[in-house]
Short mmCIF file of C-alpha atoms in Angstrom, two decimals:
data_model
loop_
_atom_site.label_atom_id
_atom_site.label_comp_id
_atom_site.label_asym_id
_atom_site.label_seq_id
_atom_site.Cartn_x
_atom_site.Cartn_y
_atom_site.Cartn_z
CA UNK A 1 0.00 0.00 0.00
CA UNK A 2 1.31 3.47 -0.64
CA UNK A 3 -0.05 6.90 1.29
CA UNK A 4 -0.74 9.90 -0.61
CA UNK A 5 -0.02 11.98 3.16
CA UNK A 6 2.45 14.60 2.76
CA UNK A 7 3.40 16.96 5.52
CA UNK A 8 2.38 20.43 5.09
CA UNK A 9 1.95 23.75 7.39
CA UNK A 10 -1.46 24.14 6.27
CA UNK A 11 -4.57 21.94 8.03
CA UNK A 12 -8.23 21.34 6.43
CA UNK A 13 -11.13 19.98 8.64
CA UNK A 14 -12.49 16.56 8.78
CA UNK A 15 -15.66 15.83 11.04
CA UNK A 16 -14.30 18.94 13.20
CA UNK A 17 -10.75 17.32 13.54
CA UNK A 18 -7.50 19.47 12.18
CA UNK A 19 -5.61 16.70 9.62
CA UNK A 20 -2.25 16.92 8.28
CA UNK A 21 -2.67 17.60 4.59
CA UNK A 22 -2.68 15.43 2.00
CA UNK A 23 -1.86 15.33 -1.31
CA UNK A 24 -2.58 13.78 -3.77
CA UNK A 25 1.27 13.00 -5.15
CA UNK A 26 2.41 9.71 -3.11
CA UNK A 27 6.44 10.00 -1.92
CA UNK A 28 8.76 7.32 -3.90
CA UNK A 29 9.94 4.22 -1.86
CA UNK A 30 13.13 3.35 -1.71
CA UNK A 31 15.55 0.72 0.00
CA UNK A 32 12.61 -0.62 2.00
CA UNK A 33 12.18 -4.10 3.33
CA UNK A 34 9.62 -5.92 2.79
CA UNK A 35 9.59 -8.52 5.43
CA UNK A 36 6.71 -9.12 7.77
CA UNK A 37 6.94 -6.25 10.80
CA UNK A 38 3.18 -6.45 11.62
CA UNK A 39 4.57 -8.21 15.27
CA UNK A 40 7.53 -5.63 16.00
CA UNK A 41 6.80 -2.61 18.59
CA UNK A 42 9.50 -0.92 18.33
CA UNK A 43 13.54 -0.54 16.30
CA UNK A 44 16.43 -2.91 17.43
CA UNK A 45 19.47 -1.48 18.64
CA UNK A 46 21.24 -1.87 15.34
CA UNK A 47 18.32 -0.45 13.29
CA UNK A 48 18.57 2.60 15.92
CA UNK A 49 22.95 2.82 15.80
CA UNK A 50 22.00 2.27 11.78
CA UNK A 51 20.02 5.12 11.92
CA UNK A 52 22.18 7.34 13.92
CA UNK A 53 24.98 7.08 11.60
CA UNK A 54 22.79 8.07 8.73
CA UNK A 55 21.67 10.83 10.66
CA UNK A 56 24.86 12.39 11.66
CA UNK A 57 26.68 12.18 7.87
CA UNK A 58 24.96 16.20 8.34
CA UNK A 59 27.74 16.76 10.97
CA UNK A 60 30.72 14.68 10.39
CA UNK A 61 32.54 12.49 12.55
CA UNK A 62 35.45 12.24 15.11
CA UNK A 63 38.57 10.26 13.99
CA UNK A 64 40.33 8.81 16.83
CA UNK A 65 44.19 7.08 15.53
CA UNK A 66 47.16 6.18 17.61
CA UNK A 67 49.17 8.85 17.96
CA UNK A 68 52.75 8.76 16.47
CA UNK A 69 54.28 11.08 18.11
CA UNK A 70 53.23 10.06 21.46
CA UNK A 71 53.05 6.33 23.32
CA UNK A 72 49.63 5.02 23.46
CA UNK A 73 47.64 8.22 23.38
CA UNK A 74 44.67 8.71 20.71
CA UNK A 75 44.70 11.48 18.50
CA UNK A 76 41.49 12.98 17.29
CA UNK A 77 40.34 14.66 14.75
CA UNK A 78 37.46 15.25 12.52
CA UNK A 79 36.46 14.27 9.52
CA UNK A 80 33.66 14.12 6.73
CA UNK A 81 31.85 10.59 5.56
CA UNK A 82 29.08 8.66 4.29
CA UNK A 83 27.66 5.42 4.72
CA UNK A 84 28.38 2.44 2.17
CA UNK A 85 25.45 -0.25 1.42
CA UNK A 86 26.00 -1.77 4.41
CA UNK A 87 26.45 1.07 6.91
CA UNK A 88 30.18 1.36 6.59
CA UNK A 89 31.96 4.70 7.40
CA UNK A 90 33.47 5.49 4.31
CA UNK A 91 35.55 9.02 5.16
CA UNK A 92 37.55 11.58 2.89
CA UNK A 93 41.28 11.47 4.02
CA UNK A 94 44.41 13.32 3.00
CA UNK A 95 47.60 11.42 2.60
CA UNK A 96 49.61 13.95 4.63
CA UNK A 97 47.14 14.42 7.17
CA UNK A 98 48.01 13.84 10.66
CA UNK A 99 45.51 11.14 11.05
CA UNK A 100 46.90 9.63 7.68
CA UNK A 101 50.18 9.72 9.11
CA UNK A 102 49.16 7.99 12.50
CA UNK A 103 47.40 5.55 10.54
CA UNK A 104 50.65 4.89 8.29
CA UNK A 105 53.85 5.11 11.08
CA UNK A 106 51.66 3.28 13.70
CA UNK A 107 48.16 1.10 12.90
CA UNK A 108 44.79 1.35 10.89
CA UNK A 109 42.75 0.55 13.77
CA UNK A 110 40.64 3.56 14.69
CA UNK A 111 37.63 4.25 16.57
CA UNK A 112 34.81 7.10 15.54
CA UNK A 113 32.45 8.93 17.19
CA UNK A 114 29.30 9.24 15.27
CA UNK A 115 26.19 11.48 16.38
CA UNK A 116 22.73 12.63 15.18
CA UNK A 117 21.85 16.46 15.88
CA UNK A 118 18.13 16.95 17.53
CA UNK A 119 16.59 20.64 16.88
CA UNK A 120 14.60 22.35 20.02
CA UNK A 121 11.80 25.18 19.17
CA UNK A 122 11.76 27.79 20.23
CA UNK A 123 13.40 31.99 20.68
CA UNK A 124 11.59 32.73 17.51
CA UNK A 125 8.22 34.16 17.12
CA UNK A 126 7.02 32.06 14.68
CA UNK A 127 8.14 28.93 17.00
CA UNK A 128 10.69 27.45 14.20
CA UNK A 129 13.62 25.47 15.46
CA UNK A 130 16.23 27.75 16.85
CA UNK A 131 18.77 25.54 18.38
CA UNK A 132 20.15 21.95 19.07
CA UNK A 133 19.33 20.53 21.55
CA UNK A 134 21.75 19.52 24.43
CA UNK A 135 24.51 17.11 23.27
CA UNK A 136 23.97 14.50 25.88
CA UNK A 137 20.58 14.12 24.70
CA UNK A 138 21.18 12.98 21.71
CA UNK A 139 21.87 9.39 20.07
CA UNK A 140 25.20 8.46 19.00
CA UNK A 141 27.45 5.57 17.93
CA UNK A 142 30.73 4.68 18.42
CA UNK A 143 32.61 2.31 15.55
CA UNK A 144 35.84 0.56 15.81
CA UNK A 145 37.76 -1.40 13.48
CA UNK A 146 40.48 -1.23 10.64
CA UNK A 147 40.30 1.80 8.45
CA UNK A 148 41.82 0.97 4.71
CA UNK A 149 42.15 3.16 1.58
CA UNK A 150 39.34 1.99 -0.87
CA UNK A 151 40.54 0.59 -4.18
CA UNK A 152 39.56 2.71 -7.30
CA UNK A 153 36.62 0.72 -7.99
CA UNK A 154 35.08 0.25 -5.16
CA UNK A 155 35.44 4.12 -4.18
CA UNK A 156 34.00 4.81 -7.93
CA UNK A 157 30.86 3.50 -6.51
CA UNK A 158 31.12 5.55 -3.23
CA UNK A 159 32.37 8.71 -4.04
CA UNK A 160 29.19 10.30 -6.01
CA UNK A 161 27.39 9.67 -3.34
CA UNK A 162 30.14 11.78 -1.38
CA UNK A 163 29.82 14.49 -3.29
CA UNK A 164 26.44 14.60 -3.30
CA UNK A 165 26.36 15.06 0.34
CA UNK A 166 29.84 16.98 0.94
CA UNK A 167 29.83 19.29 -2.66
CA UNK A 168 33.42 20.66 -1.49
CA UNK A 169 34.77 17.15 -2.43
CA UNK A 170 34.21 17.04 -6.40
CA UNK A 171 37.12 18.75 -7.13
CA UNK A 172 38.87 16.59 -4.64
CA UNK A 173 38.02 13.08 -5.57
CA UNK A 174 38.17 14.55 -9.76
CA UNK A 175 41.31 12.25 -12.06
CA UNK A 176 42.73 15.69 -12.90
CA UNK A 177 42.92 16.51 -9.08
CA UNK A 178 46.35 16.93 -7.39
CA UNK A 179 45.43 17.06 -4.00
CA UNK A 180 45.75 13.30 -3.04
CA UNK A 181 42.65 12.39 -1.18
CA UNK A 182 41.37 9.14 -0.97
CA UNK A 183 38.33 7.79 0.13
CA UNK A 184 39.13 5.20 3.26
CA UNK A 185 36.51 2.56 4.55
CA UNK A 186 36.31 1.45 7.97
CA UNK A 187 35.37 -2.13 8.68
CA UNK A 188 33.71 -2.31 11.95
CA UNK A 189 34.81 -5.01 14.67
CA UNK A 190 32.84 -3.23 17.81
CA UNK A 191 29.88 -0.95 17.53
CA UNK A 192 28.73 0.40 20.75
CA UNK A 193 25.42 3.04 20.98
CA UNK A 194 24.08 5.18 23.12
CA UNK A 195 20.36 6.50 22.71
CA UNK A 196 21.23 9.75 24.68
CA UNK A 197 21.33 11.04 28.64
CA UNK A 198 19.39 7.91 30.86
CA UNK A 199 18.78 5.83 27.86
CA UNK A 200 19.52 2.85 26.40
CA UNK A 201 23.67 1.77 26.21
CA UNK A 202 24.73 -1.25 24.72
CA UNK A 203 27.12 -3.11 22.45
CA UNK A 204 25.96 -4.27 19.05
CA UNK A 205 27.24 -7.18 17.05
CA UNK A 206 28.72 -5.89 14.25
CA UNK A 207 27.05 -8.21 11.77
CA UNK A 208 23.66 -7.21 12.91
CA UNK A 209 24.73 -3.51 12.58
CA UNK A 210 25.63 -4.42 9.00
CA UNK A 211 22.40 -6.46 8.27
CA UNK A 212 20.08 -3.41 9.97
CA UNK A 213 18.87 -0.92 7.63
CA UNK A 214 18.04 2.79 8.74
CA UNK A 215 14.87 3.85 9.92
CA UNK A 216 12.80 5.06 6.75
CA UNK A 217 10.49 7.52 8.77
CA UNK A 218 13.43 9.34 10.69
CA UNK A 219 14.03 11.74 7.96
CA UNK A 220 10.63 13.30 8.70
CA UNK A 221 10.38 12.22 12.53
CA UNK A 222 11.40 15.00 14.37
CA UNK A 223 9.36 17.69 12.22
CA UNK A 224 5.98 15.22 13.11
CA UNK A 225 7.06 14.98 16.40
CA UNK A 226 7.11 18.96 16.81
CA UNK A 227 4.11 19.29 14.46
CA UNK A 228 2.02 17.08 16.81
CA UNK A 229 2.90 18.41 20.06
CA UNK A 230 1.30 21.70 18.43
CA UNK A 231 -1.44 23.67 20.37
CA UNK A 232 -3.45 22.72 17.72
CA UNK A 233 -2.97 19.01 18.26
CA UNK A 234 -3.68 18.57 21.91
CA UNK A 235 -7.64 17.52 21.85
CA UNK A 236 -6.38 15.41 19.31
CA UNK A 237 -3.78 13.90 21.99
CA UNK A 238 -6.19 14.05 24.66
CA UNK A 239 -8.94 11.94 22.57
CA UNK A 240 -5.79 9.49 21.97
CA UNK A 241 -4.92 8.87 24.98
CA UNK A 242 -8.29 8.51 26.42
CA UNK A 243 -9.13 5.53 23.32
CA UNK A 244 -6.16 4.45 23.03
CA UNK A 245 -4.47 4.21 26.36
CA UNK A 246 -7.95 4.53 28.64
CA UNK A 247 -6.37 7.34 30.56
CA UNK A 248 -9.31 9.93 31.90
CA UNK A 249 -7.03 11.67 34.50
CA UNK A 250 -3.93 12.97 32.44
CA UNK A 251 -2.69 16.64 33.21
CA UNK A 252 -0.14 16.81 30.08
CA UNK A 253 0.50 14.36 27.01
CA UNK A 254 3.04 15.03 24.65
CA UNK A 255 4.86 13.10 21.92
CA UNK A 256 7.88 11.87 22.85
CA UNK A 257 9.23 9.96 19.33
CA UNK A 258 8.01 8.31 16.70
CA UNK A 259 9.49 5.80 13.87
CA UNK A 260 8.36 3.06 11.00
CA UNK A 261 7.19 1.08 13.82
CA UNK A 262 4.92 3.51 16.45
CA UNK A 263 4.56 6.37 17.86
CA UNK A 264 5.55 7.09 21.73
CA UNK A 265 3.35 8.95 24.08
CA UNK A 266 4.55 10.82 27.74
CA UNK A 267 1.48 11.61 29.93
CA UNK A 268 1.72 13.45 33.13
CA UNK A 269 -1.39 12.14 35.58
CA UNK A 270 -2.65 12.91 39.31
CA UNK A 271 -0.34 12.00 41.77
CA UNK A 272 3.05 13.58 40.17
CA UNK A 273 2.53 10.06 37.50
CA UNK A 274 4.26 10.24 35.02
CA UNK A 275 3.99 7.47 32.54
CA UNK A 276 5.57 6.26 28.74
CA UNK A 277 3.54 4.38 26.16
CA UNK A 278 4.13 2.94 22.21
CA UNK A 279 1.19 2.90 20.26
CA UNK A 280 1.56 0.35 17.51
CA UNK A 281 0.87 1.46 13.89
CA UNK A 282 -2.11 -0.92 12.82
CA UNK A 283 0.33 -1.40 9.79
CA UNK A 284 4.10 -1.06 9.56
CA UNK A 285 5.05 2.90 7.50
CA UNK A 286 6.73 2.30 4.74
CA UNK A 287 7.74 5.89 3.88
CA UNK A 288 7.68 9.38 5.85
CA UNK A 289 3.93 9.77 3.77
CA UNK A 290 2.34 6.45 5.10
CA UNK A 291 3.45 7.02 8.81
CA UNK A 292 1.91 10.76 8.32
CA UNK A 293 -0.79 8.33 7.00
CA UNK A 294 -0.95 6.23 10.09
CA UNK A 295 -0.93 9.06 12.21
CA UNK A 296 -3.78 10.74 10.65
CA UNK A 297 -6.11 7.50 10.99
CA UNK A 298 -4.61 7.22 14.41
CA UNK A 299 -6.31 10.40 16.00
CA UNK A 300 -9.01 9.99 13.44
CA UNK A 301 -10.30 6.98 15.28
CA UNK A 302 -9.56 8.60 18.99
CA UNK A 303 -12.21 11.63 17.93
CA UNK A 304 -14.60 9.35 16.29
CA UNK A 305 -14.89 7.26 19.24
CA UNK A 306 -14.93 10.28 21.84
CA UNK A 307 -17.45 11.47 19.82
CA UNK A 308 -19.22 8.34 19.85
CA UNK A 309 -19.28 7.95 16.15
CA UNK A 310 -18.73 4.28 16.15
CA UNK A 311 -20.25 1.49 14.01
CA UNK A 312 -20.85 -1.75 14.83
CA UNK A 313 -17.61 -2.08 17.13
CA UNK A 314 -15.50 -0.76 14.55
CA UNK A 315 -13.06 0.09 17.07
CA UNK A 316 -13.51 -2.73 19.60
CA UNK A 317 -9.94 -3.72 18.78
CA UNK A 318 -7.24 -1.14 19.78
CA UNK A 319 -3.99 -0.72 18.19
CA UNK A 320 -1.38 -2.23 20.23
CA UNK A 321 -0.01 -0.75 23.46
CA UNK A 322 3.17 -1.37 25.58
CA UNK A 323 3.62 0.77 28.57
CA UNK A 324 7.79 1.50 28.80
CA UNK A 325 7.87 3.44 32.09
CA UNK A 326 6.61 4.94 34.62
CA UNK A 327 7.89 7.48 38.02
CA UNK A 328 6.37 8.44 40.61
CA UNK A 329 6.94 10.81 43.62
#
């Protein structure tokens, strides 16, 4: 199946309920899998480090090498990349680079520091994103392994790709250039990730990291994410939360993340309670437009049943719920 949602600033009506808009042009699928996801709640840790480490090509990454000058001390530095087929840090190097040299005089084993970059709102008027948000907050990924110059055909495969996210580097990676870069791939043997401040830690097997493919929605995530937790939004929320979760008493509900998968919901009750739920997508998004989609017929059914605009127990069965925390004081 393939949505026809696509996010827009503007709303229309339906039954008294503001809807994203739609459109009537459907976004083009790529590199999705297929496989059955109907029974998943939520992203494995290598789908998430996967996803991370498409997310932060934006920023770059930190090289750490052996030092040569000094004994057993990392030097770091920083450096562009993408991601090959399989997740692989490929990065831009420069023969008589320090790193380069490190990597020469003393050992291709390195270790990077990848992160994604979350936006807050707010400082503006309008309420557009103004800043990042805190560092510590954010997901990241470290990868270590052997770094090795690519051979010419495998980086002739690679490096459009590279330019097409770092422009600077068509010159550099040209025949006629005289700069001597290379394109260097690191092979992982340890990939270790971090959701951000409090959350999940863990090491990865490297094989599964390589197997996992990025999350297709996160591209459009964080803009829903903000986009929901609108003024606009909250009766929408609140008729949610009342269907979906069967919670009359909640204070504040906001949304915390979303992905291919589900969408997570924070809700602040009586009693200081403050609780964390996934909501299941009745079917797996395939695209940014069909978890829009999902979204939409999400808090469609939580206003028709508030409003009582049921049929036949159309909406006896819930979507799927898992409740991932709660505090108390």
């Amino acid at each position: 199946r393939v949505s026809c949602l696509v996010f827009l600033n503007s709303y229309h009506s339906v039954q008294g309920r503001n809807l994203i808009e739609t459109n009537a042009v459907a976004e083009e699928i790529e590199n999705t899998n297929f496989f059955d996801e109907s029974d998943r709640f939520e992203l494995t840790l290598a789908e998430r480090a996967r996803t991370t480490a498409e997310q932060g090509i934006a920023y770059g990454l930190a090289l750490s090498t052996n030092s040569r000058n000094e004994v057993d001390v990392p030097f770091t530095s920083f450096a562009d990349y993408v991601l090959d087929e399989f997740g692989r840090p490929v990065l831009l190097l420069k023969s008589d680079a320090e790193h380069s040299k490190n990597i020469a005089q003393k050992s291709n084993l390195v270790s990077v520091l990848l992160q994604a970059r979350r936006m807050s709102r707010g400082g503006t008027s309008d309420g557009e994103y103004s800043s990042y948000a805190a560092a510590e907050r954010c997901p990241r990924i470290t990868i270590s392994g052997e770094l090795n110059p690519m051979s010419a055909e495998d980086a002739s495969f690679v490096s459009g790709n590279f330019i097409l996210e770092h422009a600077y580097a068509e010159p550099l990676l040209s025949e006629k250039s005289n700069q001597d870069f290379r394109l260097w791939r690191l092979e992982p043997s340890s990939v270790f990730y971090v959701g951000g401040f409090g959350v999940k830690a863990q090491w990865i097997d490297p094989s599964e990291y390589l197997k996992a493919k990025a999350d297709i929605v996160a591209s459009g995530a964080e803009a829903l994410v903000h986009e929901l937790n609108d003024e606009k939004h909250s009766a929408d929320l609140e008729a949610a939360t009342k269907h979906v979760l069967d919670i009359h008493d909640a204070l504040k509900i906001s949304v915390v993340h979303l992905d291919k998968l589900g969408v997570d919901f924070r809700v602040e009750r009586k009693g200081n309670i403050v609780e964390e739920y996934r909501i299941k997508y009745r079917i797996p998004a395939t695209s940014v437009e069909d978890a829009k989609s999902e979204l939409n017929k999400l808090l469609q059914e939580a206003w028709e049943a508030d409003n009582g605009l049921t049929f036949d127990g159309s909406y006896d069965v819930k979507p799927a719920v898992r409740k991932y925390a709660q505090s108390a004081s």
